[in-house]
Tab-separated table of C-alpha atoms in Angstrom:
chain	number	residue	atom	x	y	z
H	19	UNK	CA	-12.614	74.302	107.578
H	20	UNK	CA	-11.503	75.053	111.316
H	21	UNK	CA	-8.861	72.832	113.002
H	22	UNK	CA	-11.607	72.107	115.637
H	23	UNK	CA	-13.840	70.531	112.982
H	24	UNK	CA	-11.043	68.462	111.495
H	25	UNK	CA	-10.136	67.143	114.965
H	26	UNK	CA	-13.779	66.340	115.780
H	27	UNK	CA	-14.197	64.415	112.514
H	28	UNK	CA	-10.994	62.587	113.097
H	29	UNK	CA	-12.111	61.817	116.602
H	30	UNK	CA	-15.414	60.373	115.223
H	31	UNK	CA	-13.665	58.143	112.603
H	32	UNK	CA	-11.270	57.000	115.280
H	33	UNK	CA	-13.813	56.206	117.810
H	34	UNK	CA	-15.683	53.912	115.313
H	35	UNK	CA	-12.517	52.104	114.300
H	36	UNK	CA	-11.394	51.619	117.955
H	37	UNK	CA	-13.820	48.939	118.544
H	38	UNK	CA	-11.776	46.698	116.240
H	39	UNK	CA	-8.369	47.767	117.394
H	40	UNK	CA	-6.128	45.585	119.622
H	41	UNK	CA	-6.372	46.391	123.379
H	42	UNK	CA	-2.638	45.445	123.575
H	43	UNK	CA	-1.702	47.957	120.873
H	44	UNK	CA	-3.909	50.510	122.397
H	45	UNK	CA	-2.363	50.004	125.836
H	46	UNK	CA	1.115	50.316	124.310
H	47	UNK	CA	0.052	53.524	122.320
H	48	UNK	CA	-1.055	55.130	125.705
H	49	UNK	CA	2.146	54.048	127.326
H	50	UNK	CA	4.403	55.546	124.592
H	51	UNK	CA	2.334	58.482	123.898
H	52	UNK	CA	3.889	61.895	123.464
H	53	UNK	CA	1.211	63.563	125.712
H	54	UNK	CA	0.249	62.285	129.100
H	55	UNK	CA	1.928	58.804	128.808
H	56	UNK	CA	-0.008	56.212	130.878
H	57	UNK	CA	1.466	54.354	133.882
H	58	UNK	CA	-0.360	51.708	135.913
H	59	UNK	CA	0.149	51.097	139.657
H	60	UNK	CA	-1.381	49.098	142.399
H	61	UNK	CA	-3.347	50.709	145.182
H	62	UNK	CA	-0.627	49.483	147.550
H	63	UNK	CA	2.003	51.606	145.800
H	64	UNK	CA	3.424	54.086	148.360
H	65	UNK	CA	2.923	56.814	145.813
H	66	UNK	CA	-0.838	56.555	146.042
H	67	UNK	CA	-2.205	60.161	146.726
H	68	UNK	CA	-2.747	60.640	150.465
H	69	UNK	CA	-6.202	61.938	149.830
H	70	UNK	CA	-7.457	58.547	148.646
H	71	UNK	CA	-6.601	56.915	151.989
H	72	UNK	CA	-9.803	57.776	153.911
H	73	UNK	CA	-11.997	56.997	150.820
H	74	UNK	CA	-10.486	53.527	150.412
H	75	UNK	CA	-10.586	52.884	154.112
H	76	UNK	CA	-14.333	53.626	154.180
H	77	UNK	CA	-15.113	51.519	151.146
H	78	UNK	CA	-12.974	48.594	152.407
H	79	UNK	CA	-15.106	48.672	155.721
H	80	UNK	CA	-18.158	48.077	153.597
H	81	UNK	CA	-16.572	45.064	151.913
H	82	UNK	CA	-17.058	43.005	155.274
H	83	UNK	CA	-20.842	43.540	154.610
H	84	UNK	CA	-21.341	44.456	158.285
H	85	UNK	CA	-24.136	46.954	158.941
H	86	UNK	CA	-25.236	47.324	155.383
H	87	UNK	CA	-28.979	46.377	155.655
H	88	UNK	CA	-31.696	48.030	157.820
H	89	UNK	CA	-32.689	46.044	161.016
H	90	UNK	CA	-36.329	47.042	160.524
H	91	UNK	CA	-36.486	44.880	157.503
H	92	UNK	CA	-34.609	41.907	158.838
H	93	UNK	CA	-37.434	39.545	159.027
H	94	UNK	CA	-38.717	40.412	155.543
H	95	UNK	CA	-35.132	40.096	154.008
H	96	UNK	CA	-34.649	36.730	155.702
H	97	UNK	CA	-37.890	35.364	154.578
H	98	UNK	CA	-37.227	36.403	150.903
H	99	UNK	CA	-33.473	35.760	150.680
H	100	UNK	CA	-32.121	33.598	153.481
H	101	UNK	CA	-32.858	30.327	151.661
H	102	UNK	CA	-30.687	31.258	148.876
H	103	UNK	CA	-27.729	33.117	150.500
H	104	UNK	CA	-26.226	33.469	154.097
H	105	UNK	CA	-27.807	36.397	155.880
H	106	UNK	CA	-26.043	36.951	159.307
H	107	UNK	CA	-27.078	39.320	162.169
H	108	UNK	CA	-23.968	41.466	161.834
H	109	UNK	CA	-25.195	42.541	158.334
H	110	UNK	CA	-27.951	44.785	159.849
H	111	UNK	CA	-27.621	48.209	161.361
H	112	UNK	CA	-30.001	49.068	164.352
H	113	UNK	CA	-32.749	51.375	163.949
H	114	UNK	CA	-32.375	53.917	161.315
H	115	UNK	CA	-29.275	55.335	159.496
H	116	UNK	CA	-26.749	56.877	161.866
H	117	UNK	CA	-27.371	60.407	160.661
H	118	UNK	CA	-31.210	59.950	160.863
H	119	UNK	CA	-31.386	58.839	164.525
H	120	UNK	CA	-33.044	61.326	166.793
H	121	UNK	CA	-33.014	61.460	170.668
H	122	UNK	CA	-35.134	64.457	170.936
H	123	UNK	CA	-38.229	63.145	172.899
H	124	UNK	CA	-40.112	66.411	173.271
H	125	UNK	CA	-41.901	66.100	169.901
H	126	UNK	CA	-42.883	62.525	169.633
H	127	UNK	CA	-45.322	62.930	166.769
H	128	UNK	CA	-42.401	64.332	164.675
H	129	UNK	CA	-40.130	61.516	165.435
H	130	UNK	CA	-42.829	58.956	164.536
H	131	UNK	CA	-43.348	60.776	161.254
H	132	UNK	CA	-39.610	60.749	160.586
H	133	UNK	CA	-39.359	57.049	161.464
H	134	UNK	CA	-42.279	56.298	159.116
H	135	UNK	CA	-40.475	58.086	156.339
H	136	UNK	CA	-37.342	56.151	156.954
H	137	UNK	CA	-39.216	52.853	156.950
H	138	UNK	CA	-40.757	53.731	153.584
H	139	UNK	CA	-37.400	54.812	152.234
H	140	UNK	CA	-35.702	51.512	153.316
H	141	UNK	CA	-38.615	49.373	152.013
H	142	UNK	CA	-38.468	51.280	148.511
H	143	UNK	CA	-34.580	50.716	148.420
H	144	UNK	CA	-35.045	47.013	149.295
H	145	UNK	CA	-37.525	46.652	146.518
H	146	UNK	CA	-35.128	48.394	143.960
H	147	UNK	CA	-32.156	46.418	145.112
H	148	UNK	CA	-34.093	43.156	145.078
H	149	UNK	CA	-35.020	43.980	141.390
H	150	UNK	CA	-31.388	44.622	140.649
H	151	UNK	CA	-30.443	41.276	142.148
H	152	UNK	CA	-33.120	39.483	140.212
H	153	UNK	CA	-32.098	41.204	137.059
H	154	UNK	CA	-28.603	39.988	137.682
H	155	UNK	CA	-29.740	36.417	137.981
H	156	UNK	CA	-31.837	36.617	134.746
H	157	UNK	CA	-29.012	38.156	132.751
H	158	UNK	CA	-26.699	35.460	134.102
H	159	UNK	CA	-28.773	32.606	132.968
H	160	UNK	CA	-26.656	30.543	130.548
H	161	UNK	CA	-29.670	29.329	128.657
H	162	UNK	CA	-30.528	32.861	127.540
H	163	UNK	CA	-28.904	35.189	125.114
H	164	UNK	CA	-28.297	38.516	126.924
H	165	UNK	CA	-26.596	41.498	125.409
H	166	UNK	CA	-24.835	44.328	127.101
H	167	UNK	CA	-27.722	46.739	126.637
H	168	UNK	CA	-29.969	44.452	128.872
H	169	UNK	CA	-27.346	44.348	131.612
H	170	UNK	CA	-27.362	48.096	131.465
H	171	UNK	CA	-31.106	48.397	131.534
H	172	UNK	CA	-32.002	46.200	134.378
H	173	UNK	CA	-28.724	46.120	136.518
H	174	UNK	CA	-25.949	48.730	135.832
H	175	UNK	CA	-28.076	51.810	135.107
H	176	UNK	CA	-30.576	51.252	138.026
H	177	UNK	CA	-27.865	50.738	140.479
H	178	UNK	CA	-25.918	53.832	139.296
H	179	UNK	CA	-28.986	56.080	139.305
H	180	UNK	CA	-30.025	54.776	142.767
H	181	UNK	CA	-26.823	55.638	144.396
H	182	UNK	CA	-26.497	58.917	142.382
H	183	UNK	CA	-29.919	60.136	143.797
H	184	UNK	CA	-28.419	60.099	147.234
H	185	UNK	CA	-26.274	63.171	146.331
H	186	UNK	CA	-28.353	66.150	145.401
H	187	UNK	CA	-25.690	67.628	142.911
H	188	UNK	CA	-24.800	64.495	140.964
H	189	UNK	CA	-26.565	63.419	137.706
H	190	UNK	CA	-26.154	60.057	136.051
H	191	UNK	CA	-26.072	60.230	132.086
H	192	UNK	CA	-25.904	57.639	129.318
H	193	UNK	CA	-22.875	58.364	127.123
H	194	UNK	CA	-22.974	55.487	124.666
H	195	UNK	CA	-23.414	57.896	121.730
H	196	UNK	CA	-21.345	60.828	122.972
H	197	UNK	CA	-17.964	61.357	121.345
H	198	UNK	CA	-14.821	62.803	122.929
H	199	UNK	CA	-14.093	66.314	121.793
H	200	UNK	CA	-11.276	66.024	119.135
H	201	UNK	CA	-9.143	68.696	120.959
H	202	UNK	CA	-8.639	66.495	123.988
H	203	UNK	CA	-8.788	62.878	122.607
H	204	UNK	CA	-5.943	60.432	121.768
H	205	UNK	CA	-6.754	60.396	118.087
H	206	UNK	CA	-4.979	63.840	117.584
H	207	UNK	CA	-1.871	62.672	119.534
H	208	UNK	CA	1.234	60.733	118.502
H	209	UNK	CA	3.407	57.947	119.783
H	210	UNK	CA	7.032	58.444	120.750
H	211	UNK	CA	9.460	56.783	118.245
H	212	UNK	CA	11.741	54.174	119.787
H	213	UNK	CA	11.195	51.817	122.650
H	214	UNK	CA	10.090	48.347	122.619
H	215	UNK	CA	6.925	47.775	120.833
H	216	UNK	CA	6.252	51.476	120.086
H	217	UNK	CA	6.236	50.790	116.263
H	218	UNK	CA	3.086	48.689	116.693
H	219	UNK	CA	1.326	51.029	119.069
H	220	UNK	CA	-1.947	52.655	118.203
H	221	UNK	CA	-3.860	55.595	119.616
H	222	UNK	CA	-7.647	56.285	119.255
H	223	UNK	CA	-10.556	57.801	121.037
H	224	UNK	CA	-13.049	55.710	123.030
H	225	UNK	CA	-16.607	56.039	124.264
H	226	UNK	CA	-17.840	54.844	127.608
H	227	UNK	CA	-21.402	53.876	128.711
H	228	UNK	CA	-22.108	56.247	131.677
H	229	UNK	CA	-20.973	59.501	133.274
H	230	UNK	CA	-21.710	60.881	136.799
H	231	UNK	CA	-21.749	64.733	136.368
H	232	UNK	CA	-21.750	67.543	138.884
H	233	UNK	CA	-24.659	69.889	138.425
H	234	UNK	CA	-23.678	72.738	140.924
H	235	UNK	CA	-26.485	73.911	143.290
H	236	UNK	CA	-28.368	76.926	142.198
H	237	UNK	CA	-26.980	80.181	143.420
H	238	UNK	CA	-23.837	78.475	144.705
H	239	UNK	CA	-20.508	80.104	144.353
H	240	UNK	CA	-19.433	77.400	141.754
H	241	UNK	CA	-22.600	78.067	139.636
H	242	UNK	CA	-21.841	81.762	139.616
H	243	UNK	CA	-18.288	81.138	138.474
H	244	UNK	CA	-19.453	78.694	135.714
H	245	UNK	CA	-22.059	81.339	134.480
H	246	UNK	CA	-19.182	83.960	134.389
H	247	UNK	CA	-16.957	81.385	132.427
H	248	UNK	CA	-19.606	80.721	129.801
H	249	UNK	CA	-20.052	84.352	129.107
H	250	UNK	CA	-16.383	85.061	128.266
H	251	UNK	CA	-14.906	85.550	124.837
H	252	UNK	CA	-15.289	82.644	122.382
H	253	UNK	CA	-11.511	82.112	122.014
H	254	UNK	CA	-11.413	80.923	125.706
H	255	UNK	CA	-12.167	77.296	126.930
H	256	UNK	CA	-15.822	77.428	127.763
H	257	UNK	CA	-16.681	73.783	128.628
H	258	UNK	CA	-15.933	71.800	131.776
H	259	UNK	CA	-15.885	68.320	130.377
H	260	UNK	CA	-13.964	66.811	127.422
H	261	UNK	CA	-17.046	65.623	125.427
H	262	UNK	CA	-18.204	66.974	122.124
H	263	UNK	CA	-21.051	69.367	122.651
H	264	UNK	CA	-22.640	67.612	125.754
H	265	UNK	CA	-23.562	69.483	128.863
H	266	UNK	CA	-20.721	71.822	128.689
H	267	UNK	CA	-21.488	73.433	132.053
H	268	UNK	CA	-21.382	70.129	133.908
H	269	UNK	CA	-17.981	68.692	135.116
H	270	UNK	CA	-17.494	64.879	134.890
H	271	UNK	CA	-17.061	63.536	138.369
H	272	UNK	CA	-16.979	59.687	137.689
H	273	UNK	CA	-16.544	57.779	134.559
H	274	UNK	CA	-18.208	54.386	134.004
H	275	UNK	CA	-17.640	51.634	131.587
H	276	UNK	CA	-19.807	48.529	131.506
H	277	UNK	CA	-19.376	45.124	129.833
H	278	UNK	CA	-20.941	41.741	129.964
H	279	UNK	CA	-18.680	38.736	130.428
H	280	UNK	CA	-17.908	38.005	126.781
H	281	UNK	CA	-15.164	38.642	124.133
H	282	UNK	CA	-14.160	42.345	124.400
H	283	UNK	CA	-14.347	42.708	128.088
H	284	UNK	CA	-10.626	43.208	128.164
H	285	UNK	CA	-10.997	46.472	126.406
H	286	UNK	CA	-12.663	48.281	129.359
H	287	UNK	CA	-9.527	49.283	131.190
H	288	UNK	CA	-8.076	50.706	128.074
H	289	UNK	CA	-11.182	52.590	127.340
H	290	UNK	CA	-11.331	54.147	130.885
H	291	UNK	CA	-7.684	55.125	130.633
H	292	UNK	CA	-7.946	56.837	127.318
H	293	UNK	CA	-11.195	58.597	128.519
H	294	UNK	CA	-9.550	59.773	131.715
H	295	UNK	CA	-6.461	61.090	129.843
H	296	UNK	CA	-8.751	63.243	127.611
H	297	UNK	CA	-10.472	64.563	130.709
H	298	UNK	CA	-7.082	65.394	132.248
H	299	UNK	CA	-6.143	67.332	129.087
H	300	UNK	CA	-9.356	69.435	129.324
H	301	UNK	CA	-8.654	70.084	133.122
H	302	UNK	CA	-5.095	71.175	132.253
H	303	UNK	CA	-6.716	74.255	130.536
H	304	UNK	CA	-7.698	75.410	134.136
H	305	UNK	CA	-4.465	75.816	136.247
H	306	UNK	CA	-4.717	76.408	139.931
H	307	UNK	CA	-3.823	80.100	140.613
H	308	UNK	CA	-2.073	79.250	143.810
H	309	UNK	CA	-0.001	76.586	142.278
H	310	UNK	CA	0.897	78.812	139.379
H	311	UNK	CA	2.047	81.494	141.887
H	312	UNK	CA	4.214	78.922	143.708
H	313	UNK	CA	5.670	77.565	140.403
H	314	UNK	CA	6.901	80.975	139.490
H	315	UNK	CA	9.076	81.194	142.695
H	316	UNK	CA	10.569	77.524	142.183
H	317	UNK	CA	12.982	76.130	139.681
H	318	UNK	CA	11.443	74.838	136.425
H	319	UNK	CA	12.789	71.352	136.756
H	320	UNK	CA	10.350	70.895	139.693
H	321	UNK	CA	7.748	70.235	137.101
H	322	UNK	CA	3.954	70.377	137.423
H	323	UNK	CA	3.212	70.253	141.117
H	324	UNK	CA	-0.443	70.917	140.865
H	325	UNK	CA	-1.157	67.882	138.488
H	326	UNK	CA	-1.091	65.328	141.387
H	327	UNK	CA	-4.072	67.204	142.827
H	328	UNK	CA	-6.258	66.048	139.977
H	329	UNK	CA	-7.928	62.735	140.850
H	330	UNK	CA	-10.516	61.095	138.708
H	331	UNK	CA	-12.541	58.094	139.883
H	332	UNK	CA	-13.449	55.370	137.383
H	333	UNK	CA	-15.794	52.420	137.476
H	334	UNK	CA	-15.418	49.278	135.617
H	335	UNK	CA	-18.420	46.966	135.656
H	336	UNK	CA	-18.368	43.452	134.100
H	337	UNK	CA	-21.688	41.767	134.364
H	338	UNK	CA	-22.390	41.644	138.136
H	339	UNK	CA	-18.816	42.589	139.321
H	340	UNK	CA	-17.972	46.242	140.179
H	341	UNK	CA	-14.495	47.656	140.396
H	342	UNK	CA	-13.163	51.070	141.361
H	343	UNK	CA	-9.884	52.640	140.081
H	344	UNK	CA	-8.498	56.227	139.756
H	345	UNK	CA	-6.514	58.110	137.053
H	346	UNK	CA	-4.327	60.826	138.346
H	347	UNK	CA	-2.126	63.579	136.817
H	348	UNK	CA	1.332	63.267	138.156
H	349	UNK	CA	3.714	65.612	136.409
H	350	UNK	CA	3.902	64.662	132.691
H	351	UNK	CA	2.171	61.334	133.259
H	352	UNK	CA	-1.251	59.943	133.726
H	353	UNK	CA	-1.094	57.315	136.335
H	354	UNK	CA	-3.890	54.547	136.750
H	355	UNK	CA	-4.326	53.281	140.290
H	356	UNK	CA	-6.423	50.218	140.971
H	357	UNK	CA	-8.483	48.154	140.781
H	358	UNK	CA	-10.412	47.770	143.983
H	359	UNK	CA	-13.447	45.472	144.195
H	360	UNK	CA	-16.720	46.992	145.316
H	361	UNK	CA	-18.978	43.934	145.323
H	362	UNK	CA	-21.105	41.590	143.158
H	363	UNK	CA	-24.918	42.120	142.447
H	364	UNK	CA	-25.533	38.460	142.323
H	365	UNK	CA	-26.916	38.412	145.839
H	366	UNK	CA	-28.978	40.788	147.778
H	367	UNK	CA	-26.222	41.509	150.433
H	368	UNK	CA	-23.910	42.112	147.449
H	369	UNK	CA	-26.353	44.596	146.045
H	370	UNK	CA	-26.425	46.405	149.397
H	371	UNK	CA	-22.575	46.315	149.440
H	372	UNK	CA	-22.218	47.805	145.900
H	373	UNK	CA	-24.931	50.377	146.800
H	374	UNK	CA	-23.231	51.497	149.942
H	375	UNK	CA	-19.777	51.570	148.326
H	376	UNK	CA	-21.121	53.701	145.473
H	377	UNK	CA	-22.751	56.163	147.866
H	378	UNK	CA	-19.435	56.655	149.826
H	379	UNK	CA	-17.688	57.037	146.330
H	380	UNK	CA	-20.218	59.452	144.982
H	381	UNK	CA	-20.245	61.679	148.169
H	382	UNK	CA	-16.420	61.867	148.014
H	383	UNK	CA	-16.466	62.573	144.169
H	384	UNK	CA	-19.261	65.287	144.581
H	385	UNK	CA	-17.163	67.170	147.221
H	386	UNK	CA	-13.785	66.615	145.328
H	387	UNK	CA	-15.210	67.771	141.987
H	388	UNK	CA	-16.899	70.743	143.428
H	389	UNK	CA	-13.764	71.918	145.373
H	390	UNK	CA	-11.532	71.359	142.302
H	391	UNK	CA	-13.545	73.442	139.985
H	392	UNK	CA	-14.224	76.167	142.595
H	393	UNK	CA	-10.411	76.427	142.998
H	394	UNK	CA	-9.663	76.422	139.184
H	395	UNK	CA	-12.295	78.751	137.753
H	396	UNK	CA	-11.348	82.257	138.379
H	397	UNK	CA	-13.746	85.147	138.484
H	398	UNK	CA	-13.234	88.090	136.045
């Protein structure tokens, strides 16, 4: 029996038992882990990676709910929703999306056709976000028994897929039945001896609900490099995510864990942290050639300089509430920064806020993920 098979079986057993383990013990286990111990920091921490500044600024601007809904549908939106929520004029943006506006007057028929397409797209989006808003209300009804799978079906998955479709290279996949590859998960790791509470700490693998993956464009430089990687000798790492036999040529760009507001919701943050650390272990197998060259010229005690370049976005969704966090490789540690609220789908304006925030995040994650792998996959 290969060591890989043993680790995979151990991962599967640990994943099942992790549902009953204490979140406190699991958090303690990650904190005292021998490999990639976990630290948690606020987004206000001065050590926050500078590359996150512009992203958080853009997402924070959406939190004001200004200019998030199309002016062309103002009357329709007010007629349907204003009796139930405060809809103000500054929530609307004029005309079309900024990038869609055209000042070219020499081809009026073309402009009219484009405007018609924009109007249809905005109306379709209103219909979809309206359904998500209505689904949130139905799932939140205290007189009904609603399970997490229903929240996922009518609220979480539709929102994720709607935002994901705005980026041509991203794919949203359900991961509830997908296990972590035993070579990268926590189940095969140990906890450091000593330290307060380390004796009662536990480590185990976790599953999450959704993943946003990068599917590189056809004939792109990254796709060529991935094809080259997959054709190499079997003893080399030939997968771009930390999952067990699942889309090995797709890197994971964003991890998503969803819960309903019920006992067990406190496990979500620990699940994402464990998942992110497994992803970081896989990505460690692909060193940055430029960083490696620099490290050879510097003292060994400087540590892993390239680790801080690895930033993994994570989403925690509890019923209607959406939160963003990040897990970052900093030297020997995995550092979780967050959370940052993205909005609530209990209102139509909240649905637009979440949608716009996810579009900003996914656009950033698509570019970040593409650039990272392009830099780290060498061509033979």
